[in-house]
Amino acid sequence: MGNTSCIFFACVDQASIGVVERWGRFEKLAEPGLHLFNPCAGQWLAGVLSTRISSLDVRIETKTKDNVFVQLVCSIQYRVMKRHADDAFYELQNPKEQIQAFVFDVPRMDLDELFEQKGEVAKAVLEEIEKVMGEYGYSIEHILMVDIIPDSSVRKAMNEINAAQRLQLASVYKGEAEKILQVKRAEAEAEAKYLGGVGVARQRQAITDGLRENILNFSHKVEGTSAKEVMDLIMITQYFDTIKDLGNSSKNTTVFIPHGPGHVRDIGEQIRNGLMEAASAKVNVE
């Protein structure tokens, strides 16, 4: 870039800018095109700078505010400003190293903030480098934060923390689901018991109504029989039918029941009293 060219004419390519010196001192900038020089008067083309956008990939290792070492990878797009091409030519020996030196100042941020605010970090870095490199004739066009790479042990710890949080959340959801399941199961069981009770009550009511109708029909058709005698007869028949059913049952179950005429009479008294109480309750309701 500092080589001199002792020729009478030179051509500056498109998207480039030439630096013209006279006797080793900057004289002017040469736009793209053909230029004539007078070497005898000490005038020559000292160098040519490209004004195209260049890309610089930067990877540096730094430490965050919470003392975590990370590697930061970014892509910087920059170019030489035509009106300050002489500053870019003379002020910086190696512009890439200078840009890289001013890239990041992230110790002011925690690691989590660094991940969450990648765009804000790139914007802040862009503003910072623009102020510095602008004095040397360079324009920073864009900065893209490519990647943030913490230390392997830190990545492992972050994954374990994330996995533990997800397991904890899954346990909460599982507990809520089991709670809902138990509540629904209890509600279903209560509803089943209620409906079972209603069914038993209706069954007993139907048996009671049937016995009452049988007793009344028998008393009217057979003269000289009282309701008590008909009830005793029905009870004895039911008693022996029950014993028969127990004997024919295939289940190996032993059932102890009182046996004898006196017990049959007691059962009949209980049923008869129940019928009378049911009839009395019905009359009171009406």
Tab-separated table of C-alpha atoms in Angstrom:
chain	number	residue	atom	x	y	z
A	1	MET	CA	0.000	0.000	0.000
A	2	GLY	CA	3.012	2.302	0.513
A	3	ASN	CA	4.833	1.410	-2.729
A	4	THR	CA	5.417	4.313	-5.136
A	5	SER	CA	4.885	4.117	-8.891
A	6	CYS	CA	7.143	6.293	-11.105
A	7	ILE	CA	5.071	6.366	-14.251
A	8	PHE	CA	3.627	9.080	-16.407
A	9	PHE	CA	0.046	7.847	-16.150
A	10	ALA	CA	-1.968	5.421	-13.990
A	11	CYS	CA	-5.507	4.016	-13.968
A	12	VAL	CA	-7.601	3.857	-10.793
A	13	ASP	CA	-10.193	1.103	-10.929
A	14	GLN	CA	-13.897	1.546	-10.293
A	15	ALA	CA	-14.904	1.330	-6.597
A	16	SER	CA	-11.376	2.438	-5.672
A	17	ILE	CA	-9.712	5.681	-4.657
A	18	GLY	CA	-6.105	6.687	-5.353
A	19	VAL	CA	-3.763	8.598	-3.061
A	20	VAL	CA	-1.465	11.075	-4.877
A	21	GLU	CA	1.706	12.403	-3.258
A	22	ARG	CA	4.160	15.089	-4.240
A	23	TRP	CA	7.671	14.757	-2.889
A	24	GLY	CA	6.427	12.308	-0.259
A	25	ARG	CA	3.605	14.546	0.946
A	26	PHE	CA	-0.108	13.959	0.402
A	27	GLU	CA	-1.444	16.124	-2.382
A	28	LYS	CA	-4.890	14.879	-3.413
A	29	LEU	CA	-7.224	11.907	-3.945
A	30	ALA	CA	-7.588	10.388	-7.388
A	31	GLU	CA	-11.056	9.299	-8.497
A	32	PRO	CA	-11.527	6.166	-10.667
A	33	GLY	CA	-10.194	6.649	-14.225
A	34	LEU	CA	-6.988	7.517	-16.050
A	35	HIS	CA	-4.615	10.028	-14.401
A	36	LEU	CA	-1.401	11.615	-15.635
A	37	PHE	CA	1.493	12.286	-13.271
A	38	ASN	CA	4.749	14.191	-13.512
A	39	PRO	CA	7.442	12.185	-11.805
A	40	CYS	CA	9.970	14.866	-12.543
A	41	ALA	CA	7.993	17.241	-10.345
A	42	GLY	CA	7.852	14.615	-7.608
A	43	GLN	CA	4.216	13.646	-8.264
A	44	TRP	CA	3.177	10.006	-8.241
A	45	LEU	CA	0.420	7.593	-7.202
A	46	ALA	CA	1.300	6.451	-3.684
A	47	GLY	CA	-1.387	3.799	-3.428
A	48	VAL	CA	-4.956	2.716	-4.114
A	49	LEU	CA	-7.657	1.873	-1.574
A	50	SER	CA	-10.790	-0.136	-2.339
A	51	THR	CA	-14.085	1.499	-1.394
A	52	ARG	CA	-15.998	-1.781	-1.600
A	53	ILE	CA	-17.588	-3.209	1.531
A	54	SER	CA	-15.250	-5.684	3.186
A	55	SER	CA	-16.155	-8.354	5.738
A	56	LEU	CA	-14.138	-9.231	8.810
A	57	ASP	CA	-14.957	-12.290	10.930
A	58	VAL	CA	-13.902	-11.772	14.523
A	59	ARG	CA	-13.596	-14.416	17.240
A	60	ILE	CA	-12.434	-13.271	20.644
A	61	GLU	CA	-12.550	-14.686	24.160
A	62	THR	CA	-13.683	-12.468	26.984
A	63	LYS	CA	-15.265	-12.617	30.432
A	64	THR	CA	-18.759	-11.507	31.356
A	65	LYS	CA	-19.868	-9.600	34.412
A	66	ASP	CA	-20.640	-12.832	36.280
A	67	ASN	CA	-17.109	-14.153	35.555
A	68	VAL	CA	-17.978	-16.570	32.744
A	69	PHE	CA	-15.491	-16.995	29.914
A	70	VAL	CA	-17.150	-16.905	26.505
A	71	GLN	CA	-16.086	-16.807	22.887
A	72	LEU	CA	-17.832	-14.160	20.810
A	73	VAL	CA	-18.101	-14.641	17.073
A	74	CYS	CA	-19.282	-11.752	14.905
A	75	SER	CA	-19.087	-10.570	11.327
A	76	ILE	CA	-18.185	-6.912	10.721
A	77	GLN	CA	-18.819	-5.161	7.420
A	78	TYR	CA	-16.784	-2.006	6.835
A	79	ARG	CA	-15.552	0.219	4.012
A	80	VAL	CA	-13.245	3.159	3.330
A	81	MET	CA	-14.968	6.547	3.178
A	82	LYS	CA	-13.937	8.355	-0.017
A	83	ARG	CA	-13.711	11.809	1.519
A	84	HIS	CA	-11.415	10.521	4.273
A	85	ALA	CA	-9.428	8.010	2.236
A	86	ASP	CA	-6.183	9.825	3.075
A	87	ASP	CA	-6.802	9.200	6.810
A	88	ALA	CA	-7.464	5.514	6.110
A	89	PHE	CA	-4.258	5.343	4.044
A	90	TYR	CA	-1.900	7.088	6.451
A	91	GLU	CA	-3.338	6.657	9.948
A	92	LEU	CA	-3.727	2.891	10.279
A	93	GLN	CA	-1.065	0.338	9.521
A	94	ASN	CA	-3.422	-2.666	9.924
A	95	PRO	CA	-7.102	-1.652	10.049
A	96	LYS	CA	-8.352	-5.197	10.672
A	97	GLU	CA	-6.399	-5.518	13.895
A	98	GLN	CA	-7.596	-2.113	15.011
A	99	ILE	CA	-11.241	-3.025	14.381
A	100	GLN	CA	-10.819	-6.287	16.238
A	101	ALA	CA	-9.235	-4.482	19.192
A	102	PHE	CA	-12.313	-2.291	19.618
A	103	VAL	CA	-14.918	-5.005	19.041
A	104	PHE	CA	-16.390	-6.000	22.394
A	105	ASP	CA	-16.740	-4.649	25.864
A	106	VAL	CA	-19.126	-7.165	27.443
A	107	PRO	CA	-17.953	-7.575	31.065
A	108	ARG	CA	-20.709	-5.117	31.976
A	109	MET	CA	-23.317	-7.781	31.133
A	110	ASP	CA	-24.209	-11.146	32.667
A	111	LEU	CA	-24.170	-14.271	30.527
A	112	ASP	CA	-27.962	-14.539	30.418
A	113	GLU	CA	-28.268	-10.878	29.417
A	114	LEU	CA	-25.674	-11.446	26.709
A	115	PHE	CA	-27.769	-14.240	25.171
A	116	GLU	CA	-31.034	-12.340	25.508
A	117	GLN	CA	-29.711	-9.045	24.089
A	118	LYS	CA	-27.503	-10.154	21.206
A	119	GLY	CA	-29.037	-7.527	18.939
A	120	GLU	CA	-28.554	-4.762	21.502
A	121	VAL	CA	-24.939	-5.823	22.029
A	122	ALA	CA	-24.246	-5.710	18.280
A	123	LYS	CA	-25.876	-2.276	18.071
A	124	ALA	CA	-23.806	-0.939	20.974
A	125	VAL	CA	-20.611	-2.336	19.479
A	126	LEU	CA	-21.485	-0.782	16.112
A	127	GLU	CA	-21.904	2.640	17.684
A	128	GLU	CA	-18.665	2.301	19.646
A	129	ILE	CA	-16.557	1.200	16.665
A	130	GLU	CA	-18.099	3.831	14.384
A	131	LYS	CA	-16.924	6.584	16.709
A	132	VAL	CA	-13.401	5.197	16.850
A	133	MET	CA	-12.898	4.031	13.262
A	134	GLY	CA	-14.650	7.074	11.804
A	135	GLU	CA	-11.653	9.167	12.861
A	136	TYR	CA	-9.438	6.963	10.701
A	137	GLY	CA	-11.549	7.162	7.560
A	138	TYR	CA	-13.453	3.870	7.943
A	139	SER	CA	-17.230	3.414	8.052
A	140	ILE	CA	-18.705	0.424	9.902
A	141	GLU	CA	-21.728	-0.618	7.843
A	142	HIS	CA	-23.104	-3.527	9.850
A	143	ILE	CA	-22.246	-5.920	12.677
A	144	LEU	CA	-23.850	-9.340	12.907
A	145	MET	CA	-23.503	-11.340	16.122
A	146	VAL	CA	-22.995	-14.845	14.774
A	147	ASP	CA	-22.582	-16.891	17.930
A	148	ILE	CA	-21.903	-16.801	21.660
A	149	ILE	CA	-19.959	-19.844	22.844
A	150	PRO	CA	-19.539	-20.276	26.620
A	151	ASP	CA	-17.047	-22.683	28.120
A	152	SER	CA	-18.025	-26.365	27.793
A	153	SER	CA	-18.493	-26.752	31.563
A	154	VAL	CA	-20.772	-23.695	31.588
A	155	ARG	CA	-22.844	-25.082	28.700
A	156	LYS	CA	-23.199	-28.382	30.546
A	157	ALA	CA	-24.311	-26.603	33.717
A	158	MET	CA	-26.814	-24.487	31.763
A	159	ASN	CA	-28.259	-27.611	30.137
A	160	GLU	CA	-28.573	-29.300	33.532
A	161	ILE	CA	-30.327	-26.244	34.980
A	162	ASN	CA	-32.717	-26.134	32.042
A	163	ALA	CA	-33.400	-29.872	32.318
A	164	ALA	CA	-34.059	-29.574	36.072
A	165	GLN	CA	-36.473	-26.688	35.523
A	166	ARG	CA	-38.349	-28.640	32.861
A	167	LEU	CA	-38.522	-31.719	35.119
A	168	GLN	CA	-39.860	-29.554	37.924
A	169	LEU	CA	-42.492	-28.070	35.630
A	170	ALA	CA	-43.396	-31.544	34.363
A	171	SER	CA	-43.799	-32.733	37.981
A	172	VAL	CA	-46.156	-29.844	38.701
A	173	TYR	CA	-48.265	-30.655	35.645
A	174	LYS	CA	-48.245	-34.351	36.517
A	175	GLY	CA	-49.369	-33.602	40.084
A	176	GLU	CA	-52.170	-31.377	38.824
A	177	ALA	CA	-53.277	-34.091	36.399
A	178	GLU	CA	-53.286	-36.734	39.153
A	179	LYS	CA	-55.227	-34.368	41.407
A	180	ILE	CA	-57.843	-33.786	38.722
A	181	LEU	CA	-57.998	-37.536	38.048
A	182	GLN	CA	-58.539	-38.344	41.731
A	183	VAL	CA	-61.213	-35.661	42.049
A	184	LYS	CA	-63.025	-36.943	38.973
A	185	ARG	CA	-62.705	-40.521	40.224
A	186	ALA	CA	-64.152	-39.524	43.618
A	187	GLU	CA	-66.981	-37.624	41.944
A	188	ALA	CA	-67.744	-40.625	39.743
A	189	GLU	CA	-67.665	-42.973	42.733
A	190	ALA	CA	-69.961	-40.688	44.721
A	191	GLU	CA	-72.341	-40.436	41.773
A	192	ALA	CA	-72.278	-44.223	41.350
A	193	LYS	CA	-73.043	-44.766	45.042
A	194	TYR	CA	-75.834	-42.226	44.876
A	195	LEU	CA	-77.376	-43.862	41.839
A	196	GLY	CA	-76.875	-47.291	43.440
A	197	GLY	CA	-78.697	-46.086	46.537
A	198	VAL	CA	-81.518	-44.688	44.438
A	199	GLY	CA	-81.742	-48.022	42.632
A	200	VAL	CA	-81.851	-50.018	45.880
A	201	ALA	CA	-84.482	-47.682	47.292
A	202	ARG	CA	-86.617	-48.056	44.175
A	203	GLN	CA	-86.122	-51.813	44.247
A	204	ARG	CA	-87.265	-52.033	47.852
A	205	GLN	CA	-90.180	-49.751	47.126
A	206	ALA	CA	-91.189	-51.989	44.215
A	207	ILE	CA	-90.935	-55.099	46.441
A	208	THR	CA	-92.993	-53.411	49.118
A	209	ASP	CA	-95.649	-52.337	46.626
A	210	GLY	CA	-95.762	-55.827	45.150
A	211	LEU	CA	-96.163	-57.468	48.547
A	212	ARG	CA	-98.910	-55.061	49.476
A	213	GLU	CA	-100.816	-55.747	46.259
A	214	ASN	CA	-100.414	-59.511	46.685
A	215	ILE	CA	-101.664	-59.363	50.231
A	216	LEU	CA	-104.675	-57.276	49.279
A	217	ASN	CA	-105.538	-59.498	46.281
A	218	PHE	CA	-105.187	-62.679	48.312
A	219	SER	CA	-107.318	-61.302	51.172
A	220	HIS	CA	-110.101	-60.320	48.781
A	221	LYS	CA	-110.123	-63.579	46.834
A	222	VAL	CA	-109.787	-65.973	49.777
A	223	GLU	CA	-112.460	-65.257	52.357
A	224	GLY	CA	-111.702	-65.689	56.012
A	225	THR	CA	-107.974	-64.871	55.699
A	226	SER	CA	-106.458	-61.910	57.384
A	227	ALA	CA	-103.618	-59.764	56.101
A	228	LYS	CA	-101.376	-61.148	58.858
A	229	GLU	CA	-101.918	-64.734	57.771
A	230	VAL	CA	-101.247	-63.886	54.120
A	231	MET	CA	-98.074	-62.070	55.121
A	232	ASP	CA	-96.838	-65.015	57.151
A	233	LEU	CA	-97.486	-67.332	54.210
A	234	ILE	CA	-95.600	-65.071	51.793
A	235	MET	CA	-92.718	-64.724	54.195
A	236	ILE	CA	-92.387	-68.468	54.670
A	237	THR	CA	-92.418	-68.948	50.887
A	238	GLN	CA	-89.751	-66.280	50.418
A	239	TYR	CA	-87.717	-67.748	53.241
A	240	PHE	CA	-87.540	-71.177	51.669
A	241	ASP	CA	-86.872	-69.680	48.226
A	242	THR	CA	-83.921	-67.809	49.700
A	243	ILE	CA	-82.513	-70.966	51.284
A	244	LYS	CA	-82.931	-72.758	47.954
A	245	ASP	CA	-81.065	-70.009	46.122
A	246	LEU	CA	-78.235	-70.127	48.636
A	247	GLY	CA	-77.968	-73.871	48.235
A	248	ASN	CA	-77.864	-73.651	44.429
A	249	SER	CA	-75.224	-70.916	44.422
A	250	SER	CA	-71.905	-71.970	42.851
A	251	LYS	CA	-69.850	-69.677	45.054
A	252	ASN	CA	-68.025	-71.304	47.939
A	253	THR	CA	-69.437	-69.021	50.588
A	254	THR	CA	-70.774	-70.013	53.972
A	255	VAL	CA	-73.722	-68.006	55.183
A	256	PHE	CA	-75.052	-68.322	58.735
A	257	ILE	CA	-78.706	-67.394	59.074
A	258	PRO	CA	-81.139	-68.032	61.907
A	259	HIS	CA	-83.510	-70.895	61.184
A	260	GLY	CA	-86.806	-71.802	62.766
A	261	PRO	CA	-90.469	-70.785	62.800
A	262	GLY	CA	-89.828	-68.137	65.412
A	263	HIS	CA	-87.268	-66.415	63.254
A	264	VAL	CA	-89.600	-66.466	60.277
A	265	ARG	CA	-92.227	-64.838	62.443
A	266	ASP	CA	-89.779	-62.139	63.518
A	267	ILE	CA	-88.903	-61.379	59.907
A	268	GLY	CA	-92.591	-61.171	59.050
A	269	GLU	CA	-93.180	-58.770	61.944
A	270	GLN	CA	-90.375	-56.533	60.733
A	271	ILE	CA	-91.673	-56.404	57.167
A	272	ARG	CA	-95.217	-55.832	58.334
A	273	ASN	CA	-94.154	-52.967	60.551
A	274	GLY	CA	-92.209	-51.494	57.641
A	275	LEU	CA	-95.273	-51.627	55.410
A	276	MET	CA	-97.408	-49.968	58.050
A	277	GLU	CA	-94.850	-47.200	58.579
A	278	ALA	CA	-94.564	-46.636	54.826
A	279	ALA	CA	-98.320	-46.418	54.471
A	280	SER	CA	-98.581	-44.006	57.398
A	281	ALA	CA	-95.850	-41.795	55.942
A	282	LYS	CA	-97.635	-41.756	52.577
A	283	VAL	CA	-100.922	-40.709	54.199
A	284	ASN	CA	-99.205	-37.912	56.116
A	285	VAL	CA	-97.581	-36.621	52.939
A	286	GLU	CA	-100.879	-36.573	51.056
